[in-house]
Coordinates of C-alpha atoms and ligand atoms in Angstrom, one line a residue:
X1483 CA 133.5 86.1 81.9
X1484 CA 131.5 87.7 78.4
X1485 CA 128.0 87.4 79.4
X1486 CA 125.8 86.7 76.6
X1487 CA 124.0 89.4 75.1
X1488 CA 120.3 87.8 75.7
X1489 CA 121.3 87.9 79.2
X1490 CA 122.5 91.5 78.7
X1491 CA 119.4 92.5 77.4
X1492 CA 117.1 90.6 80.1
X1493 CA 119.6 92.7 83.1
X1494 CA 119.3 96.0 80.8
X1495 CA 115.6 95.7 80.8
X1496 CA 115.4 94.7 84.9
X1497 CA 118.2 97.7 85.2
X1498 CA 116.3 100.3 83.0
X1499 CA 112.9 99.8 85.0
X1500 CA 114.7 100.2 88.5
X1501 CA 116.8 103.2 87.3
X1502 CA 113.7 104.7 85.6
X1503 CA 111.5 104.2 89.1
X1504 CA 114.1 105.9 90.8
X1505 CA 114.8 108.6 88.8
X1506 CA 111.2 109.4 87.9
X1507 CA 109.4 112.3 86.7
X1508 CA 108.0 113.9 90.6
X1509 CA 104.1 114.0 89.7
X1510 CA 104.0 117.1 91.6
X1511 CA 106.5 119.0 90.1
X1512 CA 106.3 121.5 86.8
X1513 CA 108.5 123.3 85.5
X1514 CA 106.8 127.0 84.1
X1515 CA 108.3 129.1 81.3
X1516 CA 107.5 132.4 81.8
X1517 CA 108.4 135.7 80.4
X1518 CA 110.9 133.7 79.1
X1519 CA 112.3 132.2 82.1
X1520 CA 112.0 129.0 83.9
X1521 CA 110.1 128.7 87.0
X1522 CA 109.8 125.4 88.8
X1523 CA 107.2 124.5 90.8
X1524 CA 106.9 121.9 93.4
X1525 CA 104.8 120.9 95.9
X1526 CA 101.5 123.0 95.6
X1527 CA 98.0 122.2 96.5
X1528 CA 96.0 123.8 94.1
X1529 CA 96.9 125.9 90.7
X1530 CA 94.2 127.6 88.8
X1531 CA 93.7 128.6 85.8
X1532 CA 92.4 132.4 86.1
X1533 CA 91.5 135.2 83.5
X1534 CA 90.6 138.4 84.1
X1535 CA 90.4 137.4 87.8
X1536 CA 88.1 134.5 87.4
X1537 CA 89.2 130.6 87.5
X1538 CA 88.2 129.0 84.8
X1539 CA 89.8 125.9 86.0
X1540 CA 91.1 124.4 89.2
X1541 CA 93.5 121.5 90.2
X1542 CA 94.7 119.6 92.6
X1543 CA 97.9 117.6 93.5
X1544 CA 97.3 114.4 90.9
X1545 CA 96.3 116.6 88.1
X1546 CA 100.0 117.0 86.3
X1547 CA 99.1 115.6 83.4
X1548 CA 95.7 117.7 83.3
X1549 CA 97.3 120.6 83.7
X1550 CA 100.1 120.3 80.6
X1551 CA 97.3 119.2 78.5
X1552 CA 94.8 122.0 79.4
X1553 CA 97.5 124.6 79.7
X1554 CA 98.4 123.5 75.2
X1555 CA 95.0 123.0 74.5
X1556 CA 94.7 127.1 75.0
X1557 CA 97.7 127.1 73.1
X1558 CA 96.5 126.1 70.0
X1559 CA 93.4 128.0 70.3
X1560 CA 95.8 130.8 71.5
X1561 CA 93.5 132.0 73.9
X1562 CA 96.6 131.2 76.3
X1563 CA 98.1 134.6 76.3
X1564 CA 95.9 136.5 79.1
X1565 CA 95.9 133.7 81.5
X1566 CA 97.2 133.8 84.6
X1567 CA 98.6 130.7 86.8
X1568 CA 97.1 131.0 90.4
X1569 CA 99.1 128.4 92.8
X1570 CA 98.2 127.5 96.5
X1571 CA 100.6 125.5 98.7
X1572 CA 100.4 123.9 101.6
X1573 CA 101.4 126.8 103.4
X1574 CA 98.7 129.0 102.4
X1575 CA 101.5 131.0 100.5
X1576 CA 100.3 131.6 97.6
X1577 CA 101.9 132.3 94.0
X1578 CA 100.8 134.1 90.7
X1579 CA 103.1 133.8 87.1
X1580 CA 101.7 135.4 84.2
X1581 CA 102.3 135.5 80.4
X1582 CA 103.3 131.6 80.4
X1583 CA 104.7 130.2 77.4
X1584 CA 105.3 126.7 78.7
X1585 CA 104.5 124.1 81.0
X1586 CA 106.2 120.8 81.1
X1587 CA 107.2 117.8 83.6
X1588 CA 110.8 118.4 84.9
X1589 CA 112.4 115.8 82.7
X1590 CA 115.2 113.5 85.5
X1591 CA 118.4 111.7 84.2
X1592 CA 115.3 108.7 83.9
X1593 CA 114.4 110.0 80.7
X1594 CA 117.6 112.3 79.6
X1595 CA 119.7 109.2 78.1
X1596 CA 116.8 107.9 75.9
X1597 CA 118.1 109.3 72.9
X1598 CA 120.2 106.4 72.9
X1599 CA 117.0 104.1 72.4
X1600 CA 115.4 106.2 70.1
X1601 CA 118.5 105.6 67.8
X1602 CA 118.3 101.8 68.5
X1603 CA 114.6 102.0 67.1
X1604 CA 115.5 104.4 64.4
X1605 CA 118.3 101.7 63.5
X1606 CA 116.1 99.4 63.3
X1607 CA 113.3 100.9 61.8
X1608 CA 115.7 102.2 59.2
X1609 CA 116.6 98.4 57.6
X1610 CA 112.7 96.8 58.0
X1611 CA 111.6 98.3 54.6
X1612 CA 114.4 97.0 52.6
X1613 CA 114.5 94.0 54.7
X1614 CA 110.4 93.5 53.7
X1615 CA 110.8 94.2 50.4
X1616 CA 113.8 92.2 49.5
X1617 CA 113.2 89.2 51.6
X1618 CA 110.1 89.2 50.1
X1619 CA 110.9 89.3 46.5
X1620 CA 114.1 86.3 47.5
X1621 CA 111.3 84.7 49.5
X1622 CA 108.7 84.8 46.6
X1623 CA 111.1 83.8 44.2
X1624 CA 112.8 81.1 45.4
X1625 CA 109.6 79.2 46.5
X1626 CA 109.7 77.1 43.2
X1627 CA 106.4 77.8 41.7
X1628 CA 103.4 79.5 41.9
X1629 CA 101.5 76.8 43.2
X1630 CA 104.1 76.2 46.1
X1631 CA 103.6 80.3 46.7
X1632 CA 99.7 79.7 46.7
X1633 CA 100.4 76.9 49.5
X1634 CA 102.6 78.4 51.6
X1635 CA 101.0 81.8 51.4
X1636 CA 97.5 79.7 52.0
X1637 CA 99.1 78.2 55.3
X1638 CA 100.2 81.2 56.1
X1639 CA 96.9 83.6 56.2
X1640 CA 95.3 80.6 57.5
X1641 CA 97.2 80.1 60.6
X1642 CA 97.6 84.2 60.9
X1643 CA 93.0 84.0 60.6
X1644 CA 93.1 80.9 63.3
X1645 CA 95.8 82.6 65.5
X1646 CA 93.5 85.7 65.5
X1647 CA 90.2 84.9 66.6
X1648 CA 91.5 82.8 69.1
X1649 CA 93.3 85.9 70.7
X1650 CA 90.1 88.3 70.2
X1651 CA 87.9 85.3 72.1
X1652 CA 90.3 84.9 75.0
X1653 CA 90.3 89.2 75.0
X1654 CA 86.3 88.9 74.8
X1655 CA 85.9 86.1 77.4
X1656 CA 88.2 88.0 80.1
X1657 CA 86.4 91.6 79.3
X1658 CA 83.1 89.5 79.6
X1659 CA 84.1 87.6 83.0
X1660 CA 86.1 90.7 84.7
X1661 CA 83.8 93.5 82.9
X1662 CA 86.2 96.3 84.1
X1663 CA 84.6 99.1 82.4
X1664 CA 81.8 98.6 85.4
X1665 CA 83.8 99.4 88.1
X1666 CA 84.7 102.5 86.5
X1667 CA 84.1 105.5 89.2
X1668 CA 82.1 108.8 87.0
X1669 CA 84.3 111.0 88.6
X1670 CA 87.5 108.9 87.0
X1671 CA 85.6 108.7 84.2
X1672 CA 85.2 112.7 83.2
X1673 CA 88.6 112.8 84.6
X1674 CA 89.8 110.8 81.9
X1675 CA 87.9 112.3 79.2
X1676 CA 88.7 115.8 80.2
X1677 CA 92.2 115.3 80.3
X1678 CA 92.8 112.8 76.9
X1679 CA 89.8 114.5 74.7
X1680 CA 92.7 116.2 72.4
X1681 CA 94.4 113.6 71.9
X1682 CA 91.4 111.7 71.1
X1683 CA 89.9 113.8 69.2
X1684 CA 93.5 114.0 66.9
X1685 CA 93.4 110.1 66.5
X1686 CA 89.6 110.7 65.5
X1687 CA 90.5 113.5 62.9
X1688 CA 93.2 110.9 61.1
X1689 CA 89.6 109.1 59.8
X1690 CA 90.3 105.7 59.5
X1691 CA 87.7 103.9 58.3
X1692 CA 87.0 100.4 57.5
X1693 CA 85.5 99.5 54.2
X1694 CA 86.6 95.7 53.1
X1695 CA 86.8 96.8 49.4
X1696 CA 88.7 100.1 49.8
X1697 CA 91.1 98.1 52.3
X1698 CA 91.3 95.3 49.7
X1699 CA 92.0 98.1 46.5
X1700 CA 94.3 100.6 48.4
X1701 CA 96.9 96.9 49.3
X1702 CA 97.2 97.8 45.7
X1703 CA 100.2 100.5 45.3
X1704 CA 99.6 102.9 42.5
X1705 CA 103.5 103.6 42.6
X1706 CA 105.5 101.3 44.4
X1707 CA 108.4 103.8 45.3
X1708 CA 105.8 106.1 47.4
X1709 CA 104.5 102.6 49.4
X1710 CA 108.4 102.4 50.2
X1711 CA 109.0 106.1 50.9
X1712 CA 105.9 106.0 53.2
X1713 CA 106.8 102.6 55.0
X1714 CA 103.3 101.3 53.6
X1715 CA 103.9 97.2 54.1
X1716 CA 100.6 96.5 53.0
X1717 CA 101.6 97.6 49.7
X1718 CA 105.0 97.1 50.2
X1719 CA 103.7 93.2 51.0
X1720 CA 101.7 93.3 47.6
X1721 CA 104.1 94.7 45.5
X1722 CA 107.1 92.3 46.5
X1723 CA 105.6 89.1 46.4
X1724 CA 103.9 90.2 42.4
X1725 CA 107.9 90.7 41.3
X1726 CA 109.1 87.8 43.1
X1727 CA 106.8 85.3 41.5
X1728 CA 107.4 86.5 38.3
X1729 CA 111.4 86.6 38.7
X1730 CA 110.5 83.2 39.2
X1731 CA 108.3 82.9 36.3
X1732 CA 111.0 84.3 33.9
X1733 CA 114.0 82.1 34.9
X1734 CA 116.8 83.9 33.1
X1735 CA 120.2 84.6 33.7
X1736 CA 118.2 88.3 34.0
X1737 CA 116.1 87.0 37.1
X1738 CA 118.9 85.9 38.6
X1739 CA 121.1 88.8 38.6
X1740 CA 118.0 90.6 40.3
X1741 CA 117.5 88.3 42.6
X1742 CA 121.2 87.7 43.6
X1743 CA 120.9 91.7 43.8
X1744 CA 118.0 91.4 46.4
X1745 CA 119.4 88.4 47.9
X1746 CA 122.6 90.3 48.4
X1747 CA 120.8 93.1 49.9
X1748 CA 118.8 91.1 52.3
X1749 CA 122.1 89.4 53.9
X1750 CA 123.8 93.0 54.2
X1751 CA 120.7 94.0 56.1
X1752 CA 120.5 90.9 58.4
X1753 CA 124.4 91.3 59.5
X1754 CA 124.0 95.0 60.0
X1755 CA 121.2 93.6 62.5
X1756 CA 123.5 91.5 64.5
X1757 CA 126.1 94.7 65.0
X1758 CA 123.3 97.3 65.6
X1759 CA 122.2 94.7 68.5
X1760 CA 125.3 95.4 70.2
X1761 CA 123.4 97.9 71.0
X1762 CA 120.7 97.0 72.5
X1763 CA 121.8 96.6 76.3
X1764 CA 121.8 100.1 76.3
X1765 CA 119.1 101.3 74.4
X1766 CA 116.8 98.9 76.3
X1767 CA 117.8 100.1 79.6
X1768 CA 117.0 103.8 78.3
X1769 CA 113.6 103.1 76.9
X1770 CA 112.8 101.3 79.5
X1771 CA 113.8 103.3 82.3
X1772 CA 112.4 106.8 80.4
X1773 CA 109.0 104.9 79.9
X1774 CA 108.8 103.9 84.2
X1775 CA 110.5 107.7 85.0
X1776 CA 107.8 109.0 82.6
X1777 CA 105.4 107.2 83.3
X1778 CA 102.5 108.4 85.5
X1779 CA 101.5 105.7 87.8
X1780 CA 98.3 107.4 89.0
X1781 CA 96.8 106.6 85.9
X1782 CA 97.4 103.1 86.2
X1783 CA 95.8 102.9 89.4
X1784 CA 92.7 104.2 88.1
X1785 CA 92.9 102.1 84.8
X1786 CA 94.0 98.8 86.4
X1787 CA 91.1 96.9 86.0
X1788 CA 91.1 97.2 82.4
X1789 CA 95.0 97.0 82.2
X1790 CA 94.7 93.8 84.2
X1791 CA 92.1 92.6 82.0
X1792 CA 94.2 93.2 78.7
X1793 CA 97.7 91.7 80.3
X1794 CA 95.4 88.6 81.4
X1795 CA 94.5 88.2 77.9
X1796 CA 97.8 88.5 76.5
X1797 CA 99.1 86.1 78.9
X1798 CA 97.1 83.4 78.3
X1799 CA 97.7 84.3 74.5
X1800 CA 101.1 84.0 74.6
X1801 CA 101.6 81.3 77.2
X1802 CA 99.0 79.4 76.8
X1803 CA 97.5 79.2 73.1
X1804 CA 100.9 79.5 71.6
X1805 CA 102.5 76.5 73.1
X1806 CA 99.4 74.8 72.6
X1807 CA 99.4 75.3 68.9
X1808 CA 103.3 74.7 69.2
X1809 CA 102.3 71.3 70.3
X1810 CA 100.0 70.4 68.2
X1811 CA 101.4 71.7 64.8
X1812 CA 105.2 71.0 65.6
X1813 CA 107.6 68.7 67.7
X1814 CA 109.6 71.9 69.1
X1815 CA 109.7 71.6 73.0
X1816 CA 107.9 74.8 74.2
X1817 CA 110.5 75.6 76.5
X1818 CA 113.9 75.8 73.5
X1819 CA 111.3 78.0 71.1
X1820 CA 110.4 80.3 74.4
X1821 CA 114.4 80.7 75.5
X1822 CA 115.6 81.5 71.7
X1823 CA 112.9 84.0 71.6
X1824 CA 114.2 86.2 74.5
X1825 CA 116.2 88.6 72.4
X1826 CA 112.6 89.0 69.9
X1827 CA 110.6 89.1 73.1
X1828 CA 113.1 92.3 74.8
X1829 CA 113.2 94.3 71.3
X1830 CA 109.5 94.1 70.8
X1831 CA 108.4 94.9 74.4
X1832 CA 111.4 98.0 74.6
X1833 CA 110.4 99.7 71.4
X1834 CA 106.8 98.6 71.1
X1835 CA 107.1 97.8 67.0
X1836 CA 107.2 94.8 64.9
X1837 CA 108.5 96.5 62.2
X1838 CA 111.7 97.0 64.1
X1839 CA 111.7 94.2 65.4
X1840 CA 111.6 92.0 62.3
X1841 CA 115.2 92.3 61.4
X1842 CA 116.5 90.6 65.0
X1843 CA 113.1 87.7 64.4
X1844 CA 114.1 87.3 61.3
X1845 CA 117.8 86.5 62.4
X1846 CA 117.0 84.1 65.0
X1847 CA 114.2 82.3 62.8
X1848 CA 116.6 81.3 60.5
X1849 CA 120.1 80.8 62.9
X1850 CA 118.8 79.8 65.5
X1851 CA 115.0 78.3 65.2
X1852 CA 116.2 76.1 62.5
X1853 CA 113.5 77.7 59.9
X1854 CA 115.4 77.7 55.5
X1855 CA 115.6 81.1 54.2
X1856 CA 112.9 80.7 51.9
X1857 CA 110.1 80.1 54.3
X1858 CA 111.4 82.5 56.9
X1859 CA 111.8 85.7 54.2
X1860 CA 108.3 84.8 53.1
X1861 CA 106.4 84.0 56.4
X1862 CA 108.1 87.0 58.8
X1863 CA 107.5 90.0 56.5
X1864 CA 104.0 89.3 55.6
X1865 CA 103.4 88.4 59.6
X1866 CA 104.7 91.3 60.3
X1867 CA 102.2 93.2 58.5
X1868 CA 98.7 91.5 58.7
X1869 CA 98.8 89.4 62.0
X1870 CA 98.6 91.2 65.3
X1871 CA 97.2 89.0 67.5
X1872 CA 98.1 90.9 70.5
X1873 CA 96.4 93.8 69.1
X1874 CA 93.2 92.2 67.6
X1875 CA 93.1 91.0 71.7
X1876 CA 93.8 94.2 72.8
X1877 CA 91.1 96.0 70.4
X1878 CA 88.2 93.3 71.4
X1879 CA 89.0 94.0 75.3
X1880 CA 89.5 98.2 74.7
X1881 CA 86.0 98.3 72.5
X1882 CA 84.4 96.0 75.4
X1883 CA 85.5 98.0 78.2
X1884 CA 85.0 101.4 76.6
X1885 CA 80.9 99.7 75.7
X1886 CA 80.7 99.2 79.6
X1887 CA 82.0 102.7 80.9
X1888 CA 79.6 103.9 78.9
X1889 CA 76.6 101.4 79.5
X1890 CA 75.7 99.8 76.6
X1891 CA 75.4 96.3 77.0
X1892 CA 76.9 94.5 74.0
X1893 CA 74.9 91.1 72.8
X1894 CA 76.2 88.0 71.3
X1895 CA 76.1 89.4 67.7
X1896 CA 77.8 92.2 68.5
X1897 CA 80.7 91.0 69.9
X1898 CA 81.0 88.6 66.7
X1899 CA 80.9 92.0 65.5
X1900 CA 84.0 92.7 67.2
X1901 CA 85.4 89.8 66.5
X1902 CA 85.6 90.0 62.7
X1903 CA 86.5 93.8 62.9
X1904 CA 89.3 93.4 65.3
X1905 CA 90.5 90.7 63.4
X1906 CA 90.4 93.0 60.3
X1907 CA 91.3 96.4 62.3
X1908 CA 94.5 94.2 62.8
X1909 CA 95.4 93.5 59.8
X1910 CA 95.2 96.9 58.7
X1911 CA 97.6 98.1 62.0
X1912 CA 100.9 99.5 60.8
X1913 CA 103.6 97.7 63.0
X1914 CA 104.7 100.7 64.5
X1915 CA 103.9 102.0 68.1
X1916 CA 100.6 103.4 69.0
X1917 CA 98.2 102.3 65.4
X1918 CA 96.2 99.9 67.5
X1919 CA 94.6 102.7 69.2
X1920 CA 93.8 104.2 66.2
X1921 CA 92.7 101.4 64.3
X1922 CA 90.2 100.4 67.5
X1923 CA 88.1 103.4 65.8
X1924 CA 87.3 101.3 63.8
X1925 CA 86.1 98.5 66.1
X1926 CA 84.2 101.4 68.0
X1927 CA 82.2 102.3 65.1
X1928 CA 81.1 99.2 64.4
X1929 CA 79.5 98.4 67.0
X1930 CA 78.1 102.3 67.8
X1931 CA 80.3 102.7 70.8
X1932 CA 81.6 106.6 71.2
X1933 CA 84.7 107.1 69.4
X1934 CA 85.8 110.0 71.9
X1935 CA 85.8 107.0 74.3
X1936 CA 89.6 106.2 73.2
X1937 CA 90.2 109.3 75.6
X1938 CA 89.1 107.1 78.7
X1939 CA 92.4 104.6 77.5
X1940 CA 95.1 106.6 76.1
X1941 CA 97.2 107.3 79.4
X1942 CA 98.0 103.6 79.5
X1943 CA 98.4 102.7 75.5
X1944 CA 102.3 102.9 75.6
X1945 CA 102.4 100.5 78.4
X1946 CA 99.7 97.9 76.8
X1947 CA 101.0 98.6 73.7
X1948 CA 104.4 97.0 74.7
X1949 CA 103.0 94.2 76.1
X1950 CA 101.1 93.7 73.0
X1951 CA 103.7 93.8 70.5
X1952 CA 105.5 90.6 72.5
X1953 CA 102.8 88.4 71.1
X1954 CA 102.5 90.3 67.8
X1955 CA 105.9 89.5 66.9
X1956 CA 106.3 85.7 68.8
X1957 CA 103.2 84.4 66.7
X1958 CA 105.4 85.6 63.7
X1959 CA 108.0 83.0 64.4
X1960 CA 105.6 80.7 65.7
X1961 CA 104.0 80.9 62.2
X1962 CA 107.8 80.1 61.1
X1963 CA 108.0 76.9 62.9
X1964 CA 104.9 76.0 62.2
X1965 CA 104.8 76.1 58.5
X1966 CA 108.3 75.2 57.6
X1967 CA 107.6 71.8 60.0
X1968 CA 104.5 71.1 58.1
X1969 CA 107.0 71.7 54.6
X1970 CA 109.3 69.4 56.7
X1971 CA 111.9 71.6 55.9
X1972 CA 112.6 72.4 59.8
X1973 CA 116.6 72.4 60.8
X1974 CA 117.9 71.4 64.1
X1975 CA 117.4 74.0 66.7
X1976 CA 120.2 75.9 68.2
X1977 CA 120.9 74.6 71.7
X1978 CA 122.0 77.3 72.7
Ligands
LIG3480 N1 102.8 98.4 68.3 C1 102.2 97.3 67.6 C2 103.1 96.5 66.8 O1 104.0 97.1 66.2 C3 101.0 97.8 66.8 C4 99.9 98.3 67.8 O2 99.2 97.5 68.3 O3 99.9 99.5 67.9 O4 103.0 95.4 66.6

């Protein structure tokens, strides 16, 4: 017996974690290149940092990721050449390797195959821009006039806004009740700090900033081709729906040949999804299992408070506000729209991007979720771009518990501060992997919490930022239902 492929997917994903905890990267364990050969280290108490014969740093047995991050930190300020590695074991032996070059984890079989998932992502990554900006221009288009664009892209925003400050209120009340940046030991604390600071201080140097007029000019592309080269959907967004209202406005045998064109292109784009998903057994199991194998769990002990205060969050988000609204707005039994969503819910949470994901929502919107063509290539690309919910959440709880690690008590108007920020800071999140953090600067600032502070959160992004995307990308195709039910233009679901 074929299994299906959601249930392929759900056993890769189950699979990839177990093979990934097996085959995981030993936190205790480095491999050294020196003079140009490879020296593998393993079980040591303490390795120091020494120059000249005196340590200028020391660490212990949980410091692996401390030590790779010190160790390129002198790299780049190439102050790494006299240093000499001091290591202590157990034993009292002790070892010395000069004129190192490299330090790195000793990568397992856990993390070898995932070139496989990176090509899955790559795949996928590959058809979102064309997929945005034709759907969009068919979507645009075909959506009769411009009043009927004003409507639907009115209901759109609208539910995208309510959507949003829900999820930053549910991340604000659980930061408020659980307060996790409290429990948050000093010594953990400059741990955290010491070890993240470059790659803080990297996100810090990209400069976002978040002026509503700037943000509202630059959606404007001052040449469209460069938005697309660079992936910008913002502008890509702008751009798309402008032509495809006025295809619609010229109605010519001219208009139609571009739309058919785009229309064309669009199909080509959603069957090469269904193929390249053929894939994604396997590529899930690799991301998922290099993610565990890489993953260091030590971190996650001393951030688990505030990882448990974000997943709470999300969880109530997803399975809580969304069937509610589900409910209220549509008559889709929460349970049918859940199950046709496993195959969204798997590609979001294994590559941790909408934008890849939007080819496989946009596929089961319309085959299987019963949503016309029209509503679905208009809704999901725009979704895709400005509503994050699981972000904004995640922002609101990251600024909050940052606020409390380093005492400031934020008031009532601050965290409405937060509120309209996050909600903005998430529109403004690229739907790739890892521009929450970034954009969270921008929360930070507003409410004058250290920006440097990201460092405390960074060793658990990749994990929270999986979970996040899951309700980024399901409140797109709730938005789907939604709207095109309110059109009552919904089909039958698949029941499948
Ligand atoms: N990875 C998220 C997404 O693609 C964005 C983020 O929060 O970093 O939806």
């Amino acid at each position: 017996m074929k299994m299906k492929l959601h249930t392929q997917i759900v056993l890769a994903l189950i699979l990839g974690a177990v093979f990934g905890s097996i085959f995981h990267i030993d936190q205790n364990k480095l491999s050294i290149n020196a003079n140009s050969e490879e020296v593998i280290i393993t079980d040591w108490s303490t390795l120091a940092f020494t120059k000249k014969d005196s340590v200028i740093k020391t660490y212990g047995t949980k410091d692996q990721l401390g030590i790779i991050k010190y160790f390129s930190s002198l790299k780049t300020k190439k102050a790494a050449e006299d240093i000499v590695i001091k290591i202590k074991y157990p034993s009292g032996q002790e070892q010395i390797i000069d004129k190192v070059k490299e330090i790195s984890k000793v990568k397992t079989i856990g993390v070898l195959l995932k070139p496989v998932g990176d090509t899955f992502i790559r795949l996928l990554t590959m058809i979102a821009v064309p997929l945005v900006l034709a759907s969009l221009i068919v979507g645009a288009a075909s959506l009769s006039d411009l009043k009927h664009i004003a409507k639907i892209g009115g209901k759109t925003i609208g539910f995208y806004a309510l959507t949003a400050v829900i999820a930053i209120s549910i991340g604000l009340f659980f930061a408020n009740v659980i307060q996790p940046g409290k429990f948050m030991p000093e010594e953990s604390k400059q741990r955290l700090l010491e070890t993240f600071q470059e790659d803080a201080q990297s996100r810090i140097d990209q400069n976002v900033s978040m002026n509503l007029v700037d943000f509202l000019v630059n959606i404007v592309p001052k040449n469209p081709f460069k938005a697309i080269a660079d992936g910008d959907f913002l502008q890509i967004v702008f751009f798309a729906i402008l032509i495809g209202i006025f295809l619609s406005q010229i109605k010519t045998e001219k208009s139609k040949t571009v739309i058919d064109f785009f229309d064309g292109l669009g199909n080509a784009l959603i069957m090469l999804v269904e193929k390249i998903m053929y894939l994604a057994p396997y590529a899930v199991f690799t991301l998922i299992s290099a993610t565990v194998a890489e993953f260091g769990f030590s971190i996650l002990q001393t951030l688990l408070l505030y990882s448990v205060t974000v997943i709470a969050g999300l969880t109530v988000l997803t399975f809580a506000e969304y069937p509610l609204l589900l409910k209220i707005f549509t008559k889709v039994p929460v349970y049918k729209f859940f199950k046709l969503q496993r195959q969204v819910i798997a590609v979001a949470f294994s590559t941790s991007s909408s934008a890849a994901t939007l080819p496989v929502t946009m596929d089961i919107c319309e085959k299987k979720l019963g949503v016309p063509n029209r509503i679905a290539s208009f809704v999901l690309p725009l979704g895709t771009t400005i509503n994050m919910d699981g972000t904004a959440l995640y922002q609101a709880v990251a600024a909050m518990f940052i606020a409390q690690v380093y005492g400031f008590d934020l008031n009532l108007t601050q965290q409405l501060t937060i509120v309209l920020t996050a909600a903005l800071a998430a529109v403004g999140t690229a739907p790739v992997p890892g521009i929450g953090l970034i954009m969270l600067i921008i929360v930070l600032k507003s409410v004058g919490v250290p920006e440097e502070g990201i460092a405390l959160i960074i060793g658990v992004d990749r994990i929270l930022d999986m979970c996040r995307t899951v309700p980024n990308v399901i409140a797109d195709s709730l938005a789907c239902v939604v709207i095109a039910s309110s059109e009552g233009e919904l089909r039958e679901l698949s029941n499948e």
